[in-house]
């Protein structure tokens, strides 16, 4: 399967999940798990510390400095990754039953 086919399949699955409301359920589960694990607080505190030391304070610069670490999968707790991956897998399998 070529990358164009994979991308088309991803877009189709994502569209189905959005239309069915399951995308929002997955997002809510992920948000809850990240909050429970302390990840959200960690990103918030790290951002505040960077902002305190930034002169002049700039939202664009703050985002540029904090986003890469927050978006990296290495910063997300393994238990959260596994649980959310399982939920996504279940929703996708349900789409193809």
Short mmCIF file of N, CA and C in Angstrom, two decimals:
data_model
loop_
_atom_site.label_atom_id
_atom_site.label_comp_id
_atom_site.label_asym_id
_atom_site.label_seq_id
_atom_site.Cartn_x
_atom_site.Cartn_y
_atom_site.Cartn_z
N UNK A 1 0.86 -1.18 0.00
CA UNK A 1 0.00 0.00 0.00
C UNK A 1 0.90 1.24 0.00
N UNK A 2 0.70 2.12 -0.97
CA UNK A 2 1.50 3.33 -1.09
C UNK A 2 1.09 4.38 -0.07
N UNK A 3 1.91 5.40 0.06
CA UNK A 3 1.62 6.44 1.04
C UNK A 3 0.34 7.20 0.70
N UNK A 4 0.03 7.34 -0.59
CA UNK A 4 -1.21 8.01 -0.98
C UNK A 4 -2.42 7.18 -0.54
N UNK A 5 -2.29 5.84 -0.65
CA UNK A 5 -3.38 4.95 -0.22
C UNK A 5 -3.55 5.00 1.29
N UNK A 6 -2.44 5.01 2.01
CA UNK A 6 -2.49 5.08 3.47
C UNK A 6 -3.14 6.39 3.90
N UNK A 7 -2.76 7.48 3.26
CA UNK A 7 -3.32 8.79 3.60
C UNK A 7 -4.82 8.82 3.31
N UNK A 8 -5.23 8.26 2.17
CA UNK A 8 -6.65 8.22 1.83
C UNK A 8 -7.43 7.39 2.84
N UNK A 9 -6.87 6.26 3.26
CA UNK A 9 -7.52 5.41 4.26
C UNK A 9 -7.63 6.14 5.59
N UNK A 10 -6.57 6.82 6.01
CA UNK A 10 -6.59 7.60 7.24
C UNK A 10 -7.69 8.64 7.19
N UNK A 11 -7.78 9.38 6.09
CA UNK A 11 -8.80 10.43 5.96
C UNK A 11 -10.20 9.84 6.01
N UNK A 12 -10.39 8.69 5.39
CA UNK A 12 -11.70 8.04 5.40
C UNK A 12 -12.08 7.59 6.81
N UNK A 13 -11.15 6.97 7.51
CA UNK A 13 -11.42 6.52 8.88
C UNK A 13 -11.68 7.72 9.78
N UNK A 14 -10.87 8.75 9.67
CA UNK A 14 -11.06 9.95 10.49
C UNK A 14 -12.43 10.57 10.23
N UNK A 15 -12.83 10.64 8.97
CA UNK A 15 -14.14 11.20 8.62
C UNK A 15 -15.26 10.40 9.27
N UNK A 16 -15.15 9.07 9.21
CA UNK A 16 -16.18 8.22 9.84
C UNK A 16 -16.23 8.44 11.35
N UNK A 17 -15.05 8.53 11.97
CA UNK A 17 -15.01 8.74 13.42
C UNK A 17 -15.60 10.09 13.81
N UNK A 18 -15.33 11.11 13.02
CA UNK A 18 -15.90 12.43 13.30
C UNK A 18 -17.41 12.41 13.12
N UNK A 19 -17.88 11.84 12.02
CA UNK A 19 -19.32 11.80 11.74
C UNK A 19 -20.09 11.00 12.78
N UNK A 20 -19.48 9.96 13.30
CA UNK A 20 -20.16 9.12 14.29
C UNK A 20 -20.07 9.68 15.71
N UNK A 21 -19.24 10.70 15.90
CA UNK A 21 -19.05 11.26 17.24
C UNK A 21 -17.98 10.55 18.04
N UNK A 22 -17.41 9.48 17.48
CA UNK A 22 -16.39 8.72 18.20
C UNK A 22 -15.07 9.48 18.31
N UNK A 23 -14.79 10.35 17.35
CA UNK A 23 -13.57 11.16 17.41
C UNK A 23 -13.57 12.01 18.69
N UNK A 24 -14.71 12.62 18.99
CA UNK A 24 -14.83 13.45 20.19
C UNK A 24 -14.71 12.59 21.45
N UNK A 25 -15.25 11.37 21.42
CA UNK A 25 -15.12 10.47 22.56
C UNK A 25 -13.65 10.12 22.81
N UNK A 26 -12.92 9.84 21.73
CA UNK A 26 -11.50 9.52 21.85
C UNK A 26 -10.74 10.72 22.39
N UNK A 27 -11.05 11.90 21.88
CA UNK A 27 -10.40 13.13 22.34
C UNK A 27 -10.66 13.36 23.83
N UNK A 28 -11.89 13.13 24.26
CA UNK A 28 -12.25 13.32 25.67
C UNK A 28 -11.52 12.32 26.57
N UNK A 29 -11.44 11.07 26.13
CA UNK A 29 -10.72 10.05 26.90
C UNK A 29 -9.24 10.43 27.02
N UNK A 30 -8.65 10.84 25.90
CA UNK A 30 -7.24 11.22 25.91
C UNK A 30 -7.01 12.41 26.84
N UNK A 31 -7.87 13.40 26.77
CA UNK A 31 -7.74 14.58 27.61
C UNK A 31 -7.83 14.21 29.09
N UNK A 32 -8.80 13.37 29.43
CA UNK A 32 -8.97 12.92 30.81
C UNK A 32 -7.74 12.17 31.30
N UNK A 33 -7.24 11.26 30.49
CA UNK A 33 -6.08 10.46 30.89
C UNK A 33 -4.82 11.32 31.04
N UNK A 34 -4.65 12.30 30.14
CA UNK A 34 -3.49 13.19 30.25
C UNK A 34 -3.59 14.04 31.52
N UNK A 35 -4.80 14.48 31.85
CA UNK A 35 -5.00 15.24 33.09
C UNK A 35 -4.71 14.38 34.32
N UNK A 36 -5.26 13.16 34.32
CA UNK A 36 -5.08 12.25 35.46
C UNK A 36 -3.62 11.89 35.68
N UNK A 37 -2.87 11.79 34.60
CA UNK A 37 -1.46 11.39 34.71
C UNK A 37 -0.55 12.54 35.13
N UNK A 38 -1.09 13.77 35.13
CA UNK A 38 -0.29 14.92 35.49
C UNK A 38 0.43 15.56 34.31
N UNK A 39 0.26 15.00 33.12
CA UNK A 39 0.93 15.51 31.92
C UNK A 39 0.52 16.95 31.63
N UNK A 40 -0.78 17.24 31.72
CA UNK A 40 -1.28 18.59 31.43
C UNK A 40 -0.68 19.60 32.40
N UNK A 41 -0.66 19.26 33.68
CA UNK A 41 -0.06 20.16 34.67
C UNK A 41 1.43 20.36 34.41
N UNK A 42 2.11 19.29 34.02
CA UNK A 42 3.54 19.38 33.73
C UNK A 42 3.79 20.35 32.57
N UNK A 43 3.03 20.24 31.50
CA UNK A 43 3.18 21.14 30.36
C UNK A 43 2.86 22.57 30.78
N UNK A 44 1.81 22.73 31.57
CA UNK A 44 1.42 24.06 32.03
C UNK A 44 2.53 24.70 32.88
N UNK A 45 3.05 23.94 33.83
CA UNK A 45 4.11 24.48 34.71
C UNK A 45 5.38 24.78 33.93
N UNK A 46 5.73 23.90 33.00
CA UNK A 46 6.93 24.13 32.18
C UNK A 46 6.76 25.40 31.35
N UNK A 47 5.56 25.60 30.80
CA UNK A 47 5.28 26.80 30.00
C UNK A 47 5.36 28.06 30.86
N UNK A 48 4.82 28.00 32.08
CA UNK A 48 4.89 29.16 32.98
C UNK A 48 6.34 29.51 33.30
N UNK A 49 7.16 28.51 33.54
CA UNK A 49 8.57 28.75 33.87
C UNK A 49 9.29 29.39 32.69
N UNK A 50 9.04 28.90 31.50
CA UNK A 50 9.66 29.48 30.31
C UNK A 50 9.19 30.92 30.13
N UNK A 51 7.89 31.16 30.34
CA UNK A 51 7.33 32.51 30.17
C UNK A 51 7.93 33.49 31.18
N UNK A 52 8.17 33.03 32.40
CA UNK A 52 8.77 33.91 33.43
C UNK A 52 10.15 34.41 33.02
N UNK A 53 10.86 33.56 32.30
CA UNK A 53 12.24 33.90 31.91
C UNK A 53 12.33 34.51 30.52
N UNK A 54 11.21 34.70 29.85
CA UNK A 54 11.22 35.21 28.49
C UNK A 54 11.09 36.73 28.49
N UNK A 55 12.01 37.37 27.80
CA UNK A 55 11.99 38.84 27.73
C UNK A 55 12.29 39.26 26.30
N UNK A 56 11.42 39.88 25.62
CA UNK A 56 10.05 40.20 26.01
C UNK A 56 9.16 38.97 25.86
N UNK A 57 8.10 38.93 26.61
CA UNK A 57 7.16 37.82 26.56
C UNK A 57 6.44 37.83 25.22
N UNK A 58 6.46 36.71 24.55
CA UNK A 58 5.82 36.59 23.24
C UNK A 58 5.11 35.25 23.16
N UNK A 59 3.82 35.28 22.84
CA UNK A 59 3.06 34.04 22.73
C UNK A 59 3.65 33.15 21.65
N UNK A 60 3.99 33.73 20.52
CA UNK A 60 4.54 32.95 19.40
C UNK A 60 5.84 32.26 19.82
N UNK A 61 6.72 32.98 20.49
CA UNK A 61 7.98 32.39 20.95
C UNK A 61 7.74 31.34 22.03
N UNK A 62 6.81 31.60 22.93
CA UNK A 62 6.48 30.63 23.98
C UNK A 62 5.95 29.35 23.36
N UNK A 63 5.05 29.48 22.41
CA UNK A 63 4.49 28.31 21.73
C UNK A 63 5.59 27.55 20.99
N UNK A 64 6.46 28.28 20.31
CA UNK A 64 7.55 27.64 19.56
C UNK A 64 8.48 26.86 20.48
N UNK A 65 8.64 27.33 21.68
CA UNK A 65 9.55 26.65 22.62
C UNK A 65 8.88 25.48 23.34
N UNK A 66 7.60 25.59 23.63
CA UNK A 66 6.94 24.53 24.41
C UNK A 66 6.26 23.47 23.56
N UNK A 67 5.78 23.81 22.39
CA UNK A 67 5.02 22.88 21.56
C UNK A 67 5.78 21.62 21.17
N UNK A 68 7.02 21.71 20.71
CA UNK A 68 7.70 20.47 20.28
C UNK A 68 7.77 19.41 21.37
N UNK A 69 8.09 19.81 22.58
CA UNK A 69 8.16 18.83 23.69
C UNK A 69 6.77 18.30 24.03
N UNK A 70 5.79 19.18 24.08
CA UNK A 70 4.43 18.76 24.41
C UNK A 70 3.87 17.83 23.34
N UNK A 71 4.23 18.06 22.09
CA UNK A 71 3.70 17.26 20.99
C UNK A 71 4.48 15.97 20.77
N UNK A 72 5.66 15.87 21.35
CA UNK A 72 6.45 14.65 21.14
C UNK A 72 5.81 13.51 21.92
N UNK A 73 5.77 12.37 21.28
CA UNK A 73 5.18 11.20 21.93
C UNK A 73 5.98 10.76 23.14
N UNK A 74 7.25 11.14 23.22
CA UNK A 74 8.06 10.72 24.36
C UNK A 74 7.63 11.40 25.65
N UNK A 75 6.92 12.53 25.54
CA UNK A 75 6.50 13.21 26.76
C UNK A 75 5.18 12.66 27.31
N UNK A 76 4.46 11.90 26.49
CA UNK A 76 3.18 11.33 26.91
C UNK A 76 3.45 10.03 27.67
N UNK A 77 2.88 9.87 28.87
CA UNK A 77 3.10 8.65 29.64
C UNK A 77 2.70 7.39 28.85
N UNK A 78 3.50 6.35 28.97
CA UNK A 78 3.28 5.11 28.23
C UNK A 78 1.89 4.53 28.50
N UNK A 79 1.43 4.57 29.74
CA UNK A 79 0.11 4.03 30.07
C UNK A 79 -0.99 4.77 29.31
N UNK A 80 -0.85 6.08 29.16
CA UNK A 80 -1.83 6.87 28.41
C UNK A 80 -1.78 6.49 26.94
N UNK A 81 -0.58 6.37 26.38
CA UNK A 81 -0.44 5.98 24.98
C UNK A 81 -1.13 4.65 24.72
N UNK A 82 -0.86 3.68 25.59
CA UNK A 82 -1.43 2.34 25.41
C UNK A 82 -2.95 2.36 25.50
N UNK A 83 -3.47 3.05 26.50
CA UNK A 83 -4.92 3.08 26.69
C UNK A 83 -5.63 3.77 25.53
N UNK A 84 -5.11 4.91 25.11
CA UNK A 84 -5.74 5.64 24.00
C UNK A 84 -5.59 4.84 22.70
N UNK A 85 -4.45 4.19 22.50
CA UNK A 85 -4.26 3.36 21.31
C UNK A 85 -5.27 2.22 21.27
N UNK A 86 -5.53 1.62 22.42
CA UNK A 86 -6.51 0.54 22.51
C UNK A 86 -7.90 1.05 22.15
N UNK A 87 -8.27 2.21 22.66
CA UNK A 87 -9.58 2.80 22.36
C UNK A 87 -9.69 3.09 20.87
N UNK A 88 -8.66 3.66 20.28
CA UNK A 88 -8.67 3.96 18.85
C UNK A 88 -8.81 2.67 18.05
N UNK A 89 -8.04 1.66 18.40
CA UNK A 89 -8.09 0.38 17.71
C UNK A 89 -9.51 -0.21 17.77
N UNK A 90 -10.14 -0.15 18.94
CA UNK A 90 -11.49 -0.68 19.09
C UNK A 90 -12.48 0.08 18.21
N UNK A 91 -12.37 1.40 18.17
CA UNK A 91 -13.27 2.19 17.33
C UNK A 91 -13.06 1.88 15.86
N UNK A 92 -11.81 1.71 15.44
CA UNK A 92 -11.53 1.40 14.03
C UNK A 92 -12.05 0.02 13.68
N UNK A 93 -11.82 -0.96 14.56
CA UNK A 93 -12.32 -2.31 14.30
C UNK A 93 -13.84 -2.31 14.18
N UNK A 94 -14.50 -1.50 15.00
CA UNK A 94 -15.95 -1.39 14.93
C UNK A 94 -16.41 -0.85 13.57
N UNK A 95 -15.61 0.03 12.98
CA UNK A 95 -15.95 0.61 11.67
C UNK A 95 -15.94 -0.44 10.57
N UNK A 96 -15.15 -1.51 10.74
CA UNK A 96 -14.99 -2.50 9.68
C UNK A 96 -15.70 -3.82 9.99
N UNK A 97 -16.58 -3.83 10.96
CA UNK A 97 -17.34 -5.06 11.26
C UNK A 97 -18.44 -5.25 10.24
#
